[in-house]
Short mmCIF file of C-alpha atoms and ligand atoms in Angstrom, two decimals:
data_model
loop_
_atom_site.label_atom_id
_atom_site.label_comp_id
_atom_site.label_asym_id
_atom_site.label_seq_id
_atom_site.Cartn_x
_atom_site.Cartn_y
_atom_site.Cartn_z
CA MET A 249 9.14 -28.63 -31.10
CA LYS A 250 11.15 -25.50 -30.39
CA LYS A 251 8.56 -23.45 -32.28
CA LEU A 252 5.72 -25.01 -30.26
CA LEU A 253 7.50 -24.23 -27.03
CA VAL A 254 7.99 -20.61 -28.04
CA ILE A 255 4.31 -20.29 -28.99
CA ALA A 256 3.22 -21.91 -25.71
CA GLN A 257 5.52 -19.57 -23.80
CA MET A 258 4.08 -16.56 -25.63
CA LEU A 259 0.51 -17.62 -24.92
CA LEU A 260 1.28 -18.22 -21.26
CA LEU A 261 2.91 -14.87 -20.74
CA GLY A 262 0.58 -13.02 -23.09
CA PHE A 263 3.30 -11.40 -25.15
CA SER A 264 1.90 -8.86 -27.54
CA SER A 265 4.79 -8.76 -29.95
CA CYS A 266 7.76 -10.92 -30.61
CA VAL A 267 11.22 -11.10 -32.07
CA ILE A 268 11.38 -13.26 -35.16
CA GLU A 269 14.66 -15.10 -35.12
CA PRO A 270 16.32 -15.73 -38.45
CA GLU A 271 15.59 -19.45 -38.37
CA LYS A 272 11.89 -19.17 -37.57
CA ASN A 273 9.09 -19.37 -40.07
CA ASN A 274 6.00 -17.34 -41.17
CA LYS A 275 8.10 -15.17 -43.45
CA THR A 276 7.69 -14.18 -47.07
CA ASN A 277 10.27 -14.96 -49.72
CA ALA A 278 11.28 -11.30 -49.67
CA ASP A 279 11.88 -11.52 -45.89
CA MET A 280 14.06 -14.59 -46.36
CA GLU A 281 16.02 -12.96 -49.18
CA MET A 282 16.61 -9.90 -47.00
CA GLU A 283 17.77 -12.01 -44.06
CA LYS A 284 20.17 -13.82 -46.33
CA ALA A 285 21.55 -10.58 -47.74
CA PHE A 286 22.10 -9.24 -44.23
CA THR A 287 23.81 -12.37 -42.90
CA ASP A 288 27.60 -12.20 -42.93
CA THR A 289 30.70 -12.54 -40.77
CA LEU A 290 32.95 -9.71 -39.69
CA ASP A 291 35.99 -9.88 -37.39
CA GLY A 292 35.02 -13.50 -36.67
CA LYS A 293 31.57 -12.44 -35.46
CA LYS A 294 28.25 -13.31 -37.01
CA VAL A 295 26.25 -10.43 -38.44
CA GLN A 296 22.51 -11.11 -38.59
CA MET A 297 19.17 -9.50 -39.18
CA PHE A 298 16.49 -9.40 -36.49
CA ARG A 299 12.87 -8.30 -36.60
CA LEU A 300 10.39 -6.93 -34.09
CA SER A 301 6.75 -6.84 -35.11
CA ASN A 302 3.50 -5.95 -33.39
CA LYS A 303 -0.13 -7.00 -33.80
CA GLY A 304 -0.93 -4.03 -36.03
CA GLY A 305 1.65 -5.28 -38.51
CA MET A 306 4.34 -2.66 -37.89
CA SER A 307 7.78 -4.22 -38.15
CA VAL A 308 11.29 -3.01 -37.51
CA ASP A 309 14.42 -4.74 -38.82
CA PHE A 310 17.81 -4.53 -37.15
CA SER A 311 21.39 -5.59 -37.66
CA ASN A 312 23.85 -6.25 -34.86
CA TYR A 313 26.40 -4.40 -37.04
CA GLY A 314 26.31 -0.89 -35.57
CA ALA A 315 23.11 -1.80 -33.65
CA THR A 316 21.49 -0.52 -36.83
CA VAL A 317 17.80 -0.03 -37.59
CA LEU A 318 17.58 -1.33 -41.16
CA ALA A 319 13.93 -0.69 -41.96
CA ILE A 320 10.69 0.49 -40.35
CA GLN A 321 7.46 -0.66 -41.98
CA VAL A 322 4.48 1.44 -40.92
CA PRO A 323 1.03 1.96 -42.46
CA ASN A 324 -0.02 4.99 -44.50
CA LYS A 325 -3.54 6.44 -44.18
CA GLU A 326 -4.93 3.58 -46.34
CA GLY A 327 -3.21 0.98 -44.20
CA LYS A 328 -0.49 0.25 -46.74
CA MET A 329 2.77 -0.81 -45.09
CA GLU A 330 5.89 0.89 -46.41
CA ASN A 331 9.45 1.35 -45.26
CA VAL A 332 10.04 4.90 -43.99
CA LEU A 333 13.84 4.57 -43.65
CA LEU A 334 16.71 4.99 -46.05
CA GLY A 335 18.68 1.78 -45.96
CA TYR A 336 20.90 -0.65 -47.79
CA ASP A 337 20.24 -3.99 -49.47
CA SER A 338 22.97 -6.13 -47.89
CA ALA A 339 25.41 -6.47 -45.03
CA LYS A 340 28.25 -5.68 -47.47
CA ASP A 341 26.64 -2.34 -48.34
CA LEU A 342 26.06 -1.67 -44.66
CA PHE A 343 29.76 -2.30 -43.92
CA ALA A 344 30.76 0.08 -46.74
CA GLY A 345 28.21 2.78 -45.80
CA LYS A 346 29.50 6.29 -45.14
CA SER A 347 26.34 8.16 -44.13
CA TYR A 348 25.51 6.47 -40.79
CA PHE A 349 22.14 5.06 -42.02
CA GLY A 350 20.14 3.89 -38.99
CA CYS A 351 23.14 3.08 -36.81
CA ILE A 352 24.05 4.02 -33.27
CA VAL A 353 26.74 6.70 -33.11
CA GLY A 354 29.04 7.37 -30.16
CA ARG A 355 30.64 7.37 -27.71
CA TYR A 356 30.39 11.04 -28.58
CA ALA A 357 27.80 11.69 -31.30
CA ASN A 358 28.21 14.90 -33.32
CA ARG A 359 31.29 17.11 -33.30
CA ILE A 360 34.14 17.93 -30.94
CA ALA A 361 36.19 20.94 -32.03
CA ASN A 362 39.59 19.84 -33.35
CA GLY A 363 38.93 16.50 -31.62
CA LYS A 364 40.38 18.03 -28.42
CA PHE A 365 38.93 17.96 -24.93
CA SER A 366 40.12 17.68 -21.37
CA ILE A 367 38.81 15.90 -18.29
CA ASP A 368 40.11 16.73 -14.80
CA GLY A 369 42.97 18.72 -16.36
CA GLN A 370 44.11 15.88 -18.61
CA SER A 371 44.03 16.45 -22.39
CA PHE A 372 42.64 13.95 -24.89
CA SER A 373 42.47 13.83 -28.69
CA ALA A 374 39.84 12.10 -30.79
CA PRO A 375 40.47 11.58 -34.54
CA GLN A 376 39.83 14.58 -36.80
CA ASN A 377 37.60 12.74 -39.26
CA ASN A 378 35.41 15.70 -40.32
CA GLY A 379 37.69 18.48 -41.51
CA VAL A 380 39.49 19.63 -38.37
CA ASN A 381 36.80 18.23 -36.07
CA SER A 382 35.98 14.83 -34.68
CA LEU A 383 32.58 13.46 -35.73
CA HIS A 384 30.45 10.64 -34.31
CA GLY A 385 33.05 9.03 -32.07
CA GLY A 386 35.94 8.83 -34.54
CA VAL A 387 37.09 6.18 -37.01
CA ASN A 388 35.66 2.65 -37.05
CA SER A 389 33.69 3.50 -33.97
CA ILE A 390 30.67 1.62 -32.62
CA ASP A 391 28.69 2.22 -35.82
CA LYS A 392 31.26 0.06 -37.64
CA GLN A 393 31.48 -2.78 -35.11
CA VAL A 394 29.55 -5.96 -34.40
CA TRP A 395 27.56 -5.75 -31.18
CA ASP A 396 26.41 -8.56 -28.87
CA VAL A 397 22.69 -9.34 -29.11
CA LYS A 398 20.11 -10.52 -26.64
CA GLN A 399 16.65 -11.24 -27.96
CA MET A 400 13.72 -10.66 -25.68
CA ASN A 401 10.02 -11.05 -26.35
CA ASP A 402 9.08 -7.58 -27.47
CA ALA A 403 12.56 -6.08 -27.49
CA ILE A 404 16.07 -6.60 -28.67
CA SER A 405 19.14 -5.59 -26.72
CA PHE A 406 22.49 -4.74 -28.28
CA SER A 407 25.58 -4.21 -26.16
CA ILE A 408 29.19 -3.35 -26.77
CA LYS A 409 32.35 -2.80 -24.75
CA ILE A 410 34.24 0.27 -25.96
CA LYS A 411 37.91 -0.08 -25.06
CA ASP A 412 39.78 2.32 -22.80
CA GLY A 413 41.59 4.67 -25.20
CA GLU A 414 39.60 3.63 -28.28
CA ASN A 415 39.42 6.62 -30.63
CA GLY A 416 41.25 8.60 -27.94
CA TYR A 417 38.49 8.52 -25.30
CA PRO A 418 39.39 7.45 -21.77
CA GLY A 419 37.62 4.65 -19.92
CA GLU A 420 36.29 1.25 -20.80
CA MET A 421 32.61 1.83 -21.49
CA ASN A 422 29.83 -0.73 -21.39
CA LEU A 423 27.03 0.50 -23.59
CA THR A 424 23.62 -1.10 -24.04
CA VAL A 425 20.91 -0.07 -26.48
CA ILE A 426 17.51 -1.71 -26.13
CA TYR A 427 14.96 -1.31 -28.91
CA SER A 428 11.37 -2.21 -28.09
CA LEU A 429 8.24 -2.05 -30.15
CA ARG A 430 4.90 -1.13 -28.61
CA GLU A 431 1.38 -1.82 -29.79
CA ASP A 432 0.80 1.92 -30.37
CA ASN A 433 3.47 1.80 -33.12
CA SER A 434 6.19 3.34 -30.94
CA LEU A 435 9.77 2.30 -31.39
CA VAL A 436 11.39 2.92 -28.01
CA ILE A 437 15.17 3.22 -27.66
CA ASP A 438 16.66 2.87 -24.18
CA TYR A 439 20.34 3.64 -23.74
CA ALA A 440 22.55 2.88 -20.74
CA ALA A 441 26.30 3.26 -20.24
CA THR A 442 28.87 2.85 -17.49
CA THR A 443 32.60 3.55 -17.43
CA ASP A 444 35.64 2.71 -15.32
CA LYS A 445 37.29 6.16 -15.79
CA PRO A 446 35.76 9.62 -16.19
CA THR A 447 34.79 9.97 -19.87
CA LEU A 448 32.34 11.57 -22.28
CA VAL A 449 29.04 10.09 -23.38
CA ASN A 450 26.62 11.27 -26.06
CA VAL A 451 25.00 8.41 -27.95
CA THR A 452 22.19 8.59 -30.50
CA ASN A 453 20.54 6.85 -33.42
CA HIS A 454 21.21 8.20 -36.91
CA ALA A 455 18.15 6.96 -38.88
CA TYR A 456 17.19 8.82 -42.06
CA PHE A 457 13.41 9.09 -42.44
CA ASN A 458 11.25 9.68 -45.48
CA LEU A 459 7.62 9.32 -44.43
CA THR A 460 6.33 9.08 -48.02
CA GLY A 461 7.72 5.53 -48.02
CA ASP A 462 9.38 6.39 -51.33
CA PRO A 463 12.85 7.87 -50.86
CA SER A 464 13.08 8.80 -54.54
CA LYS A 465 11.10 11.85 -53.36
CA THR A 466 12.67 14.66 -51.34
CA ILE A 467 11.67 15.40 -47.75
CA LEU A 468 11.09 19.11 -48.42
CA ASP A 469 7.27 18.85 -48.28
CA HIS A 470 7.22 17.13 -44.89
CA ASP A 471 5.77 19.42 -42.22
CA MET A 472 7.88 19.66 -39.09
CA MET A 473 7.33 21.09 -35.63
CA ILE A 474 10.29 21.27 -33.24
CA ASN A 475 9.50 22.21 -29.67
CA ALA A 476 12.51 24.51 -29.44
CA SER A 477 12.59 28.28 -29.18
CA LYS A 478 16.39 28.22 -29.32
CA PHE A 479 19.14 26.52 -31.31
CA THR A 480 22.92 26.44 -31.10
CA PRO A 481 24.39 28.51 -33.98
CA VAL A 482 27.65 27.20 -35.40
CA ASP A 483 30.84 28.40 -37.07
CA SER A 484 31.76 27.42 -40.62
CA THR A 485 32.96 23.98 -39.40
CA LEU A 486 29.61 23.33 -37.63
CA ILE A 487 31.00 23.81 -34.12
CA PRO A 488 28.62 25.75 -31.81
CA THR A 489 29.66 29.28 -30.94
CA GLY A 490 28.30 28.75 -27.41
CA GLU A 491 25.31 31.02 -27.91
CA LEU A 492 21.73 29.78 -27.51
CA LYS A 493 19.99 31.80 -30.19
CA GLU A 494 16.26 32.51 -30.43
CA VAL A 495 14.73 30.87 -33.51
CA ARG A 496 12.08 33.58 -33.77
CA GLY A 497 12.42 35.57 -37.00
CA THR A 498 14.85 33.03 -38.55
CA ALA A 499 14.57 30.00 -40.85
CA PHE A 500 15.10 27.91 -37.70
CA ASP A 501 11.66 28.68 -36.33
CA PHE A 502 9.83 25.35 -36.35
CA THR A 503 7.82 26.15 -33.21
CA ALA A 504 4.72 26.02 -35.43
CA ALA A 505 4.69 23.25 -38.06
CA LYS A 506 6.01 24.28 -41.48
CA PRO A 507 7.38 22.43 -44.51
CA ILE A 508 11.07 21.56 -44.15
CA GLY A 509 11.64 23.20 -47.55
CA LYS A 510 9.86 26.45 -46.76
CA ASP A 511 12.87 28.45 -45.57
CA ILE A 512 15.72 26.03 -46.32
CA ALA A 513 17.05 28.23 -49.12
CA ALA A 514 16.79 31.48 -47.12
CA ASN A 515 19.82 33.72 -47.32
CA GLU A 516 20.92 33.12 -43.72
CA GLN A 517 24.53 32.54 -42.72
CA GLN A 518 23.62 29.51 -40.55
CA LEU A 519 21.96 27.76 -43.50
CA ILE A 520 24.95 28.56 -45.68
CA TYR A 521 27.32 26.99 -43.10
CA GLY A 522 25.10 23.92 -42.75
CA LEU A 523 24.31 23.64 -46.49
CA GLY A 524 20.75 23.52 -45.16
CA TYR A 525 19.67 22.34 -41.71
CA ASP A 526 22.42 20.53 -39.83
CA HIS A 527 21.94 22.11 -36.41
CA ASN A 528 21.20 21.31 -32.81
CA PHE A 529 17.85 22.55 -31.50
CA VAL A 530 17.43 23.16 -27.76
CA PHE A 531 14.15 21.73 -26.47
CA ASP A 532 11.86 23.92 -24.39
CA SER A 533 10.61 20.90 -22.46
CA LYS A 534 12.57 17.97 -21.09
CA ASP A 535 9.42 16.00 -20.38
CA ILE A 536 9.37 12.61 -22.14
CA LYS A 537 5.57 12.93 -22.45
CA THR A 538 5.67 16.15 -24.49
CA PRO A 539 6.35 15.67 -28.22
CA ALA A 540 9.79 17.14 -28.91
CA VAL A 541 9.36 16.91 -32.68
CA VAL A 542 6.30 16.14 -34.82
CA VAL A 543 6.61 15.41 -38.53
CA THR A 544 3.67 14.84 -40.88
CA GLU A 545 3.55 14.01 -44.56
CA LYS A 546 0.28 14.77 -46.34
CA THR A 547 0.31 12.39 -49.31
CA SER A 548 0.88 9.27 -47.20
CA GLY A 549 -0.87 10.69 -44.13
CA ARG A 550 2.00 9.44 -41.98
CA LYS A 551 2.88 11.19 -38.75
CA MET A 552 5.95 10.67 -36.60
CA GLU A 553 6.29 12.06 -33.08
CA VAL A 554 9.61 12.08 -31.27
CA PHE A 555 9.78 12.00 -27.48
CA THR A 556 13.07 12.13 -25.61
CA THR A 557 14.85 12.67 -22.32
CA GLU A 558 17.68 14.44 -24.19
CA PRO A 559 18.01 18.24 -24.11
CA GLY A 560 18.48 18.63 -27.88
CA VAL A 561 18.21 17.21 -31.36
CA GLN A 562 20.42 17.50 -34.43
CA PHE A 563 18.02 18.12 -37.28
CA TYR A 564 19.93 17.18 -40.43
CA SER A 565 18.15 17.63 -43.76
CA GLY A 566 20.21 15.13 -45.79
CA ASN A 567 22.39 17.83 -47.34
CA PHE A 568 25.31 15.48 -48.01
CA LEU A 569 23.25 12.83 -49.81
CA ASP A 570 24.40 12.94 -53.43
CA GLY A 571 23.47 9.60 -54.99
CA ASN A 572 26.55 7.78 -53.70
CA GLU A 573 24.61 5.70 -51.18
CA LYS A 574 22.39 3.08 -52.79
CA GLY A 575 19.63 0.74 -51.67
CA ARG A 576 15.99 -0.18 -52.20
CA GLY A 577 16.54 -0.02 -55.97
CA MET A 578 17.71 3.58 -56.05
CA ALA A 579 20.57 5.96 -55.39
CA TYR A 580 19.65 8.26 -52.51
CA GLN A 581 19.69 11.83 -53.76
CA TYR A 582 20.08 15.22 -52.11
CA ARG A 583 17.60 15.77 -49.27
CA THR A 584 15.66 12.52 -49.67
CA GLY A 585 15.98 11.71 -45.96
CA PHE A 586 16.10 13.67 -42.71
CA CYS A 587 17.63 12.75 -39.35
CA LEU A 588 16.46 13.67 -35.88
CA GLU A 589 19.43 12.75 -33.71
CA THR A 590 18.32 13.29 -30.11
CA GLN A 591 21.41 14.24 -28.14
CA HIS A 592 23.36 16.54 -25.87
CA PHE A 593 24.74 19.58 -27.66
CA PRO A 594 27.72 19.33 -30.03
CA ASP A 595 31.15 20.13 -28.56
CA SER A 596 29.73 20.14 -25.02
CA PRO A 597 33.10 19.26 -23.42
CA ASN A 598 34.46 22.59 -24.70
CA GLN A 599 31.37 24.64 -23.83
CA PRO A 600 31.07 24.95 -20.05
CA SER A 601 27.59 26.52 -20.30
CA PHE A 602 26.13 23.47 -22.11
CA PRO A 603 24.67 20.53 -20.13
CA THR A 604 27.51 18.19 -19.22
CA THR A 605 28.34 15.01 -21.11
CA LEU A 606 30.78 13.79 -18.48
CA LEU A 607 30.25 10.27 -17.13
CA LYS A 608 32.06 9.11 -14.00
CA PRO A 609 32.75 5.62 -12.65
CA GLY A 610 29.91 4.44 -10.45
CA GLU A 611 27.33 6.41 -12.45
CA THR A 612 24.99 5.00 -15.09
CA TRP A 613 24.12 7.20 -18.03
CA LYS A 614 20.55 6.62 -19.17
CA SER A 615 18.62 8.08 -22.04
CA GLN A 616 15.36 7.31 -23.81
CA THR A 617 13.97 8.30 -27.20
CA ILE A 618 10.66 7.22 -28.71
CA TYR A 619 9.63 7.46 -32.37
CA ARG A 620 5.84 7.02 -32.50
CA PHE A 621 4.06 6.51 -35.81
CA SER A 622 0.41 7.17 -36.62
CA THR A 623 -1.64 8.63 -39.48
CA ILE A 624 -3.59 11.79 -40.17
CA LYS A 625 -6.52 12.11 -42.63
C1 LIG B 1398 25.35 14.31 -38.80
C2 LIG B 1398 26.14 15.53 -39.03
C3 LIG B 1398 26.10 15.88 -40.47
C4 LIG B 1398 26.59 14.72 -41.30
C5 LIG B 1398 25.78 13.52 -41.02
C6 LIG B 1398 26.32 12.32 -41.77
O1 LIG B 1398 24.00 14.54 -38.92
O2 LIG B 1398 25.70 16.61 -38.26
O3 LIG B 1398 26.90 16.99 -40.70
O4 LIG B 1398 27.92 14.46 -40.99
O5 LIG B 1398 25.79 13.26 -39.64
O6 LIG B 1398 26.54 12.55 -43.11
#
């Protein structure tokens, strides 16, 4: 009866895609196994798997643990659906994960030098969980917590309350992340946050992509274009020096598409510090309609375009993957996934010339990023 009602409702409103709840049908045995593996309880809260799918057959799986994207199934040039994300096989593995696969990071994604910052003359300290610096919001941050879920017809909304003082950041923050799936194979991520005290906000998704669909292969042959004529060079601890450096004449020039592996081993100090690419690129355009990044992979024919309202992106070439993270029947090796973390620049609170990441009471921080998938011949 419930199923009939849902179908009738969908027909009436003409919904083009829908959320499949765990208890609903039309799933394969593999789907049911996966749902079971990703069902658990943590801190007295239920952890579940959710799926969005569209008419073309693209599907995206989520967990309310870390508001994580678990898998993205998209067609290759022959129409074969494959998962283009690195991911785990169970909720337990997700809980134990150390590489931020597919989760939402914040309230301050990326690094803050020595974990120290001040707001209105008051000093704050976030945990130094990455050498001397603070990374991705601190310890047991929102990527390691169970979020509230609201299922909508072609979208799923995750929300979380970050406590005043949690990980050293001031202000109780209400953060919502809405994932929606469009018929043109776009996964849209809408972020919104409010606070009751002045605080910092920089929230992103940390998915690792491998467009071949087979993460036993490296990502070095993927072609990448980044619409950025500048990047933010870093010191040896990956904190920006404050300079916006021209990419022209360096390994960081992705203004015309080139293979990720082409210059990754160049003898440049920035690549030595990053152990490869692990840098923030400064977009030339802030227009959500202009592709900020375009990645193509010839063997599968898959193409991914990234659109965003954010001023930058951390392009991370999977330099810390070393076989310790496992899933999908393999151990993920060095450079088998890349991340495109759309964001404000690292260490912005300590770099007055960077766009501000300050959020004040009464304001709503909003951000949108779109990952659109298609194929080339
Ligand atoms: C971000 C950082 C990297 C690394 C990964 C997670 O991309 O910039 O240095 O910490 O997260 O391993």
